[in-house]
Tab-separated table of C-alpha atoms in Angstrom:
chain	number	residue	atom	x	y	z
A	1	UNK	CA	132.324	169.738	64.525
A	2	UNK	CA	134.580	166.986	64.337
A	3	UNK	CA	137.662	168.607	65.444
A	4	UNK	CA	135.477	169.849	68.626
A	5	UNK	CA	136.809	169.072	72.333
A	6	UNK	CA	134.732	169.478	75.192
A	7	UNK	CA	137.120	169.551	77.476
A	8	UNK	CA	138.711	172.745	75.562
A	9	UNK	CA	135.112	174.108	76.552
A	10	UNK	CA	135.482	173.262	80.310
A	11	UNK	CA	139.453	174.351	80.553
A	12	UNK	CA	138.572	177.578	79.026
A	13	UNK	CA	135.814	178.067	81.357
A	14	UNK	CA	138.616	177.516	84.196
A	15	UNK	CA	140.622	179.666	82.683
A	16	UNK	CA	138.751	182.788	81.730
A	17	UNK	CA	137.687	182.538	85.814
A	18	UNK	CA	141.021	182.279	87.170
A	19	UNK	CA	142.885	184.183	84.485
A	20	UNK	CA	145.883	182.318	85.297
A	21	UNK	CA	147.389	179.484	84.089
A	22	UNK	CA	148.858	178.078	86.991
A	23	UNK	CA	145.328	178.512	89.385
A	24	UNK	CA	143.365	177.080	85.997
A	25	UNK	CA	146.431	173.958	86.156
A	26	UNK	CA	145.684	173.404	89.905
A	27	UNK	CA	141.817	173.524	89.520
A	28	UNK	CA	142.414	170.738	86.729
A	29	UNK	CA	144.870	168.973	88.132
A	30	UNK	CA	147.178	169.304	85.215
A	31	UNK	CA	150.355	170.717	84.895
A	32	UNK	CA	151.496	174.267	84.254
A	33	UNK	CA	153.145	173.165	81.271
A	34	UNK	CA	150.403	171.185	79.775
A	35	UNK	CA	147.911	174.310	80.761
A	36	UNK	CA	149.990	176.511	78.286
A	37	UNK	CA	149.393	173.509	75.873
A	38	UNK	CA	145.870	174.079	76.133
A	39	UNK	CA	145.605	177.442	75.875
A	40	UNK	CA	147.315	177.659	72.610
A	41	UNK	CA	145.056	175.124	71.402
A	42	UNK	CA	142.056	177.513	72.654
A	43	UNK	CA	143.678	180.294	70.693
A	44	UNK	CA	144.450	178.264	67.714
A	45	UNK	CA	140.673	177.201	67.332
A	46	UNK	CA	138.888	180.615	68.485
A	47	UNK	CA	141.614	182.834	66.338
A	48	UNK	CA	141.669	185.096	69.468
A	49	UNK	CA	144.218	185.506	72.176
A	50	UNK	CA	141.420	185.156	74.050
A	51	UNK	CA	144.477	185.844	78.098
A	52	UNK	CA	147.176	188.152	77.296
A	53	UNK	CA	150.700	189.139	79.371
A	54	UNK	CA	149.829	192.325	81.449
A	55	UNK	CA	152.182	192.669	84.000
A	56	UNK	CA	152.711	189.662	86.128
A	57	UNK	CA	149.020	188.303	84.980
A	58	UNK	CA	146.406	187.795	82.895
A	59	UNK	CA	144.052	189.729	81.409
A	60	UNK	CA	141.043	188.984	78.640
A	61	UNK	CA	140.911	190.456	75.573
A	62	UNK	CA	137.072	191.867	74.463
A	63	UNK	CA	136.184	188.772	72.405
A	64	UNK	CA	137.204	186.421	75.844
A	65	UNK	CA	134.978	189.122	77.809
A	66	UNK	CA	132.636	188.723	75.547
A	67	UNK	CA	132.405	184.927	76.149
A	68	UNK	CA	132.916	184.559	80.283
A	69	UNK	CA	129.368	184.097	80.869
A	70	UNK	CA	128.552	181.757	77.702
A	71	UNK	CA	130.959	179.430	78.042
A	72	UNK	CA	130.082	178.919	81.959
A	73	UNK	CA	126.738	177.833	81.030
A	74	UNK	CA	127.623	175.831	77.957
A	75	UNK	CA	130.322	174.257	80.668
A	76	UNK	CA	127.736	173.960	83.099
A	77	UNK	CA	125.329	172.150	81.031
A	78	UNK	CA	127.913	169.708	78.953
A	79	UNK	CA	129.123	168.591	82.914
A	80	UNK	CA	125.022	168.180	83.235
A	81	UNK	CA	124.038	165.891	80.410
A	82	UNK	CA	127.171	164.097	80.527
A	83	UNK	CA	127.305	163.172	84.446
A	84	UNK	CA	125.102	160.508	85.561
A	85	UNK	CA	121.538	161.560	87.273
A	86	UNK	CA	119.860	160.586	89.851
A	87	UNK	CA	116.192	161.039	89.920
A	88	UNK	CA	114.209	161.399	92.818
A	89	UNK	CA	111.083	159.216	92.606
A	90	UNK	CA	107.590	160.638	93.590
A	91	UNK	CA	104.771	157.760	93.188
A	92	UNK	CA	102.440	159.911	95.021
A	93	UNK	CA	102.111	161.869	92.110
A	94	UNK	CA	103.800	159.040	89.096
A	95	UNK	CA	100.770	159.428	86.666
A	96	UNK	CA	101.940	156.725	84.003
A	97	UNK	CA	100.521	153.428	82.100
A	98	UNK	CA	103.026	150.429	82.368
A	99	UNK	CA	101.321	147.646	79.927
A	100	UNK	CA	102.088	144.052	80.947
A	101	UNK	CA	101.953	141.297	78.342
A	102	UNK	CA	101.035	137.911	80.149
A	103	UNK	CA	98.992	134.620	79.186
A	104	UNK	CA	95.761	134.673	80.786
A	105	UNK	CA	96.968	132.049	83.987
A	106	UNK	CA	99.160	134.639	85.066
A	107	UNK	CA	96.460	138.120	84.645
A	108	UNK	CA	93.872	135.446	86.608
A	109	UNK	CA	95.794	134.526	89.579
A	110	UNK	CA	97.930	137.605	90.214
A	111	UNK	CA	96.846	140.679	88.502
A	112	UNK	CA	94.472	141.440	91.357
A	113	UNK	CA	97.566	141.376	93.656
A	114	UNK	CA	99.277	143.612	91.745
A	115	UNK	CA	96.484	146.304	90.846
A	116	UNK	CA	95.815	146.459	94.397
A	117	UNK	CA	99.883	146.813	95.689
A	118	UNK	CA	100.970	148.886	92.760
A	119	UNK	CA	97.797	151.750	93.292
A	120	UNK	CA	98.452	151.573	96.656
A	121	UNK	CA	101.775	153.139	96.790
A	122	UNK	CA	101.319	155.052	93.281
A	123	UNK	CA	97.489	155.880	93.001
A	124	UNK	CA	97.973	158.007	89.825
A	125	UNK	CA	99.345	154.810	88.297
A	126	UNK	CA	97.373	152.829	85.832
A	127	UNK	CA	97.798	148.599	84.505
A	128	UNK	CA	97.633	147.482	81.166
A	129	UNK	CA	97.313	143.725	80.795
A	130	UNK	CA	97.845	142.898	77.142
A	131	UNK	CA	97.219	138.961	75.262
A	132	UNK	CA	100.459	136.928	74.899
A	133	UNK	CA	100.238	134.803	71.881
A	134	UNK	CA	103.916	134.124	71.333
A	135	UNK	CA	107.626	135.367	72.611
A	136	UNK	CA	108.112	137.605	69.708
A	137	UNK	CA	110.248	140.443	71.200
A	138	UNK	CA	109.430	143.482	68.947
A	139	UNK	CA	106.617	144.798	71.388
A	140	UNK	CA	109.377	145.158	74.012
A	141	UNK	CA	111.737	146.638	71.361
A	142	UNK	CA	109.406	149.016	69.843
A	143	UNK	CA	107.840	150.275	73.260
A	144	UNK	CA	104.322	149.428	73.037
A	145	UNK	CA	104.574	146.902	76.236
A	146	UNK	CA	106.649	147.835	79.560
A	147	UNK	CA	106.958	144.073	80.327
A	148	UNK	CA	106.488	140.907	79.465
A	149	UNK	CA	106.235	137.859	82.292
A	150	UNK	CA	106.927	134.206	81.182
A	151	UNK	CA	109.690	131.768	81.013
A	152	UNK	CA	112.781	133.020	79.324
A	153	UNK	CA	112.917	132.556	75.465
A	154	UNK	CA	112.628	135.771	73.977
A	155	UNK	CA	114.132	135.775	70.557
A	156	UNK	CA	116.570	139.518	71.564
A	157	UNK	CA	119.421	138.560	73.245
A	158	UNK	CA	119.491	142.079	74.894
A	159	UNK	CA	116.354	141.738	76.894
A	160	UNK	CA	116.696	141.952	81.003
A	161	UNK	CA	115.246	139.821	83.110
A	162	UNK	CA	114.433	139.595	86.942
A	163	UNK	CA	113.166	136.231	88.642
A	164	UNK	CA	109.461	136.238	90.083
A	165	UNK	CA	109.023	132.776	90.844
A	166	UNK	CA	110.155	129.119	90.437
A	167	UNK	CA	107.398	126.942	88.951
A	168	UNK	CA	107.017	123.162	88.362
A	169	UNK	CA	104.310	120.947	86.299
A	170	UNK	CA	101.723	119.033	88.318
A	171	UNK	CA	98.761	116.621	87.637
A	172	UNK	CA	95.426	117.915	88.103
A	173	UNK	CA	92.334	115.408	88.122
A	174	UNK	CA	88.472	116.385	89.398
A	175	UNK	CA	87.812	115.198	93.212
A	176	UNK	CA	86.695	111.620	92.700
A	177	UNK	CA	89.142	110.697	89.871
A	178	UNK	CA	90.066	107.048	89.819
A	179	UNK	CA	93.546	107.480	89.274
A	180	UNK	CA	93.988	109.706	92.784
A	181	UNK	CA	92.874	106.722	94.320
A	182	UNK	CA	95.924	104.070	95.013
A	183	UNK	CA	99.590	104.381	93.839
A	184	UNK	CA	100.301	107.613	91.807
A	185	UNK	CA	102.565	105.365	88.928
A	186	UNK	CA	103.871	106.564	85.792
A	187	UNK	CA	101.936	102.994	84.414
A	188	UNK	CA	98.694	104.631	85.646
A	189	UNK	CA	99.454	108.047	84.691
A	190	UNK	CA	99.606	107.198	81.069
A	191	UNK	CA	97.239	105.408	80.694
A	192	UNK	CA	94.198	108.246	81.705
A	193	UNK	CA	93.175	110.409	78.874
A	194	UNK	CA	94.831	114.037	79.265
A	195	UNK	CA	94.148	117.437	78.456
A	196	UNK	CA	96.956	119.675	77.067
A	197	UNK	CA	97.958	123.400	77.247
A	198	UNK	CA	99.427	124.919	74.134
A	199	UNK	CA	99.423	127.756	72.472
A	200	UNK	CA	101.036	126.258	69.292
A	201	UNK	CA	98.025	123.234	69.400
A	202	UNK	CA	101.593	120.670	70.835
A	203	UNK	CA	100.548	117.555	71.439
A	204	UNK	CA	103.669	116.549	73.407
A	205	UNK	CA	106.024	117.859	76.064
A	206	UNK	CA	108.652	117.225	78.298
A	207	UNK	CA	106.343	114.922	80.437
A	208	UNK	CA	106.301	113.009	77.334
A	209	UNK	CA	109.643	112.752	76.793
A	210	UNK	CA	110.043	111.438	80.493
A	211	UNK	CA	107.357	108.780	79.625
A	212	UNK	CA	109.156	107.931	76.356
A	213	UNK	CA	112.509	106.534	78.185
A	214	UNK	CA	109.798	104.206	80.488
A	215	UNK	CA	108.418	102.952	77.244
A	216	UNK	CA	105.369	104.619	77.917
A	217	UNK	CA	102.974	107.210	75.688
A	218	UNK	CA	100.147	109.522	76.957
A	219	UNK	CA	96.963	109.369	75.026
A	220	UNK	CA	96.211	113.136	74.532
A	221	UNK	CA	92.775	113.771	73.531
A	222	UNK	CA	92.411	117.868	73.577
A	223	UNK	CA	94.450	120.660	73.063
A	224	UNK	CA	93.546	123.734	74.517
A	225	UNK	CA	95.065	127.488	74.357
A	226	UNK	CA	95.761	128.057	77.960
A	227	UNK	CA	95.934	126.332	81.120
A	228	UNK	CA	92.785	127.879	82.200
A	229	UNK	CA	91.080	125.891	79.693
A	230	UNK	CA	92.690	122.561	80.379
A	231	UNK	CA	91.525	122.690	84.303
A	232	UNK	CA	87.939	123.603	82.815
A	233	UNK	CA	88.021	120.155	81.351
A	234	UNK	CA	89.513	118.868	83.896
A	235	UNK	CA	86.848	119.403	85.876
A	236	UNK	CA	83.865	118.160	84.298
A	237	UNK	CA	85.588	115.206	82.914
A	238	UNK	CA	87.704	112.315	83.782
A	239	UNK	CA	90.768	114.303	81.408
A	240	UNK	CA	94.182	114.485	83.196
A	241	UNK	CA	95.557	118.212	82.576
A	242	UNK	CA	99.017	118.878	83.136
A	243	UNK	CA	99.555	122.648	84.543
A	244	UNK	CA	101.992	124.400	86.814
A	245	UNK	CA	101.693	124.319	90.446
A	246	UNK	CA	100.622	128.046	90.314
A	247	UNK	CA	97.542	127.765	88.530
A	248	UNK	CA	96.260	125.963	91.994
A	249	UNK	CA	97.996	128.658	94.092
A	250	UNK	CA	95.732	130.316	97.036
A	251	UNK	CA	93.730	127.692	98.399
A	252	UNK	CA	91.485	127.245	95.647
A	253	UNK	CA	91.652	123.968	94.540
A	254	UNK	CA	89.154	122.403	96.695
A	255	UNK	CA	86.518	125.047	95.553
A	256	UNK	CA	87.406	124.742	91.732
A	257	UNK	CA	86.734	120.462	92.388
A	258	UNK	CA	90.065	119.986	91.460
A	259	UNK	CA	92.693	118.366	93.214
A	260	UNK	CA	96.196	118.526	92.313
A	261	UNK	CA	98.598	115.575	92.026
A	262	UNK	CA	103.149	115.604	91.738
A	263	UNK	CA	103.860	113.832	88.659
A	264	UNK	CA	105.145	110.336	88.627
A	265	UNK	CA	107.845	111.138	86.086
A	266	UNK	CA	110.801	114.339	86.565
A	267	UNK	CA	110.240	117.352	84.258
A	268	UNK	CA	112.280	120.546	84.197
A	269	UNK	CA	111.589	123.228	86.547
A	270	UNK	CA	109.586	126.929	85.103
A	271	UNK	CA	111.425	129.830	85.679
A	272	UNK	CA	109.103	132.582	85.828
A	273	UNK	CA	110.704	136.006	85.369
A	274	UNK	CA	109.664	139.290	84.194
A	275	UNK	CA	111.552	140.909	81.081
A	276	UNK	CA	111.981	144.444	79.664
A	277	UNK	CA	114.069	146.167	77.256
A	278	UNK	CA	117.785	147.619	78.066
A	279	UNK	CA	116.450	151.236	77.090
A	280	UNK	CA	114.258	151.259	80.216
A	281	UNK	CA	116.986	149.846	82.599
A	282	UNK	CA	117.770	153.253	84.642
A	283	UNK	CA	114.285	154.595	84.589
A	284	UNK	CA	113.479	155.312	87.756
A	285	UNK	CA	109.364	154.731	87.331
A	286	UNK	CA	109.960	151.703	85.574
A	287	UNK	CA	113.099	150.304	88.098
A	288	UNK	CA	109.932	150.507	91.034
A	289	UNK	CA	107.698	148.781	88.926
A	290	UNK	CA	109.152	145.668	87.800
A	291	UNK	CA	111.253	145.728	91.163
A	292	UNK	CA	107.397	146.017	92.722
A	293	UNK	CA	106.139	142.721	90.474
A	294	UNK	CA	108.770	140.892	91.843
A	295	UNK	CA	108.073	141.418	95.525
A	296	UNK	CA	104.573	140.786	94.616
A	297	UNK	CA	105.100	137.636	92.939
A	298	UNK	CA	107.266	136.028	95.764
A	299	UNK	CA	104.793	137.233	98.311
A	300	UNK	CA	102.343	135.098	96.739
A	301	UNK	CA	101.095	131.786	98.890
């Protein structure tokens, strides 16, 4: 098999239909001369003649009659799996499980969204949300999540990405809080108690870092898992939590008695984006879907 070239399959298939090799040059846009090459090289590794001399053409001998209508097919279908497809895409009748691994901020404020756009145009379709506890990128390798939705930091370097949102930290503080009334300074910031997000138990962050070069320190008294957990405190307590602006997305701050605040100090913008392995890139199904989360993502309020 090593010594096997395809395109001796295809030229012979040419050949053995126009049983010339002039018309079998022309089809192939070879030269006669370089057609005769060939079909010395077909005789050579069939041990047949395969088109002999009768008269002023070409005629097959039994073995080459023998294989007209096998090596059209076996043409046929090398041409097939070796020619890009393109698959027509019927979500009307898609019946597949796409599993999304996301912390819990992101299933709470936009996996209600998403159930509701995605079974809309595919109702056959069905949403796994699965825990994120870190950015280790063997689920996405091995196939046992479609996605995964966070900030960038996978540890594959092959792993796609697409952009669903931009994302910033903010302060949050209950209605009422002291420090939302007067001058929001990095002085006063500081000096509240605060509330921290991390799945790792960190105690500092880039807000800290920001503080550092003003001389000043946060006094962190919890650390929580998620950023659900920090605006829970938040809320019944005079805690500062530091979250991104999403987590107050659609109006609900007022009716969660939380109000949220821009931070007195710069930190580095989120980028939000949605990741998946290459080996899914041209499937179709999974192309809609993650094309689908972005759309609903930047539709968001």
């Amino acid at each position: 098999m090593n010594a096997v070239d395809l395109n001796l399959l295809t030229a012979l298939d040419v050949l053995l239909t126009e049983r010339s090799v002039t018309s079998a040059a022309r089809r192939l846009g070879l030269s006669p001369s370089a057609m005769s090459r060939t079909l010395a090289r077909l005789r050579s590794a069939t041990g047949d003649p395969l088109l002999v001399q009768a008269g002023r053409s070409l005629v097959p001998t039994p073995y080459a009659e023998q294989l007209v209508e096998r090596v059209h097919v076996l043409a046929r279908d090398a041409r097939t799996v070796l020619t890009p497809t393109v698959e027509s895409l019927d979500l009307a009748s898609l019946d597949r499980t796409f599993t999304i691994r996301a912390n819990e901020g992101f299933v709470t404020l936009f996996a209600a969204a998403i159930v509701t756009a995605i079974t809309r145009e595919a109702p056959l379709v069905r949403l796994r949300f699965a825990p994120k506890p870190d950015k280790d990128a063997t689920p996405l390798r091995e196939g046992t999540i479609d996605v995964e939705v966070g900030t960038q930091g996978v540890s594959a370097p092959e792993v796609r990405t697409l952009l669903l949102f931009r994302d910033r930290f903010i302060g949050v503080a209950r209605l009422g809080h002291p420090l939302l009334d007067g001058a929001m300074t990095p002085q006063r910031y500081a000096a509240c108690g605060h509330v921290v997000a991390s799945r790792r138990g960190a105690l500092t962050g880039p807000v800290d870092n920001a503080l550092q070069e003003l001389g000043l320190e946060r006094k962190v008294i919890a650390v929580v898992p998620g950023f659900l957990d920090a605006l829970t405190i938040a809320r019944q307590s005079d805690l500062i939590a530091l979250v991104p602006r999403s987590c107050l997305r659609n109006g609900e701050v007022a009716a969660q008695g939380l109000e949220g605040f821009g931070l007195p100090v710069s930190t580095p913008e989120l980028t939000i984006s949605v990741m998946w392995h290459p080996r899914l890139n041209a499937d179709p199904a999974h192309r809609w879907f993650r094309q689908k989360l972005a759309a609903i993502c930047q539709a968001m309020p």
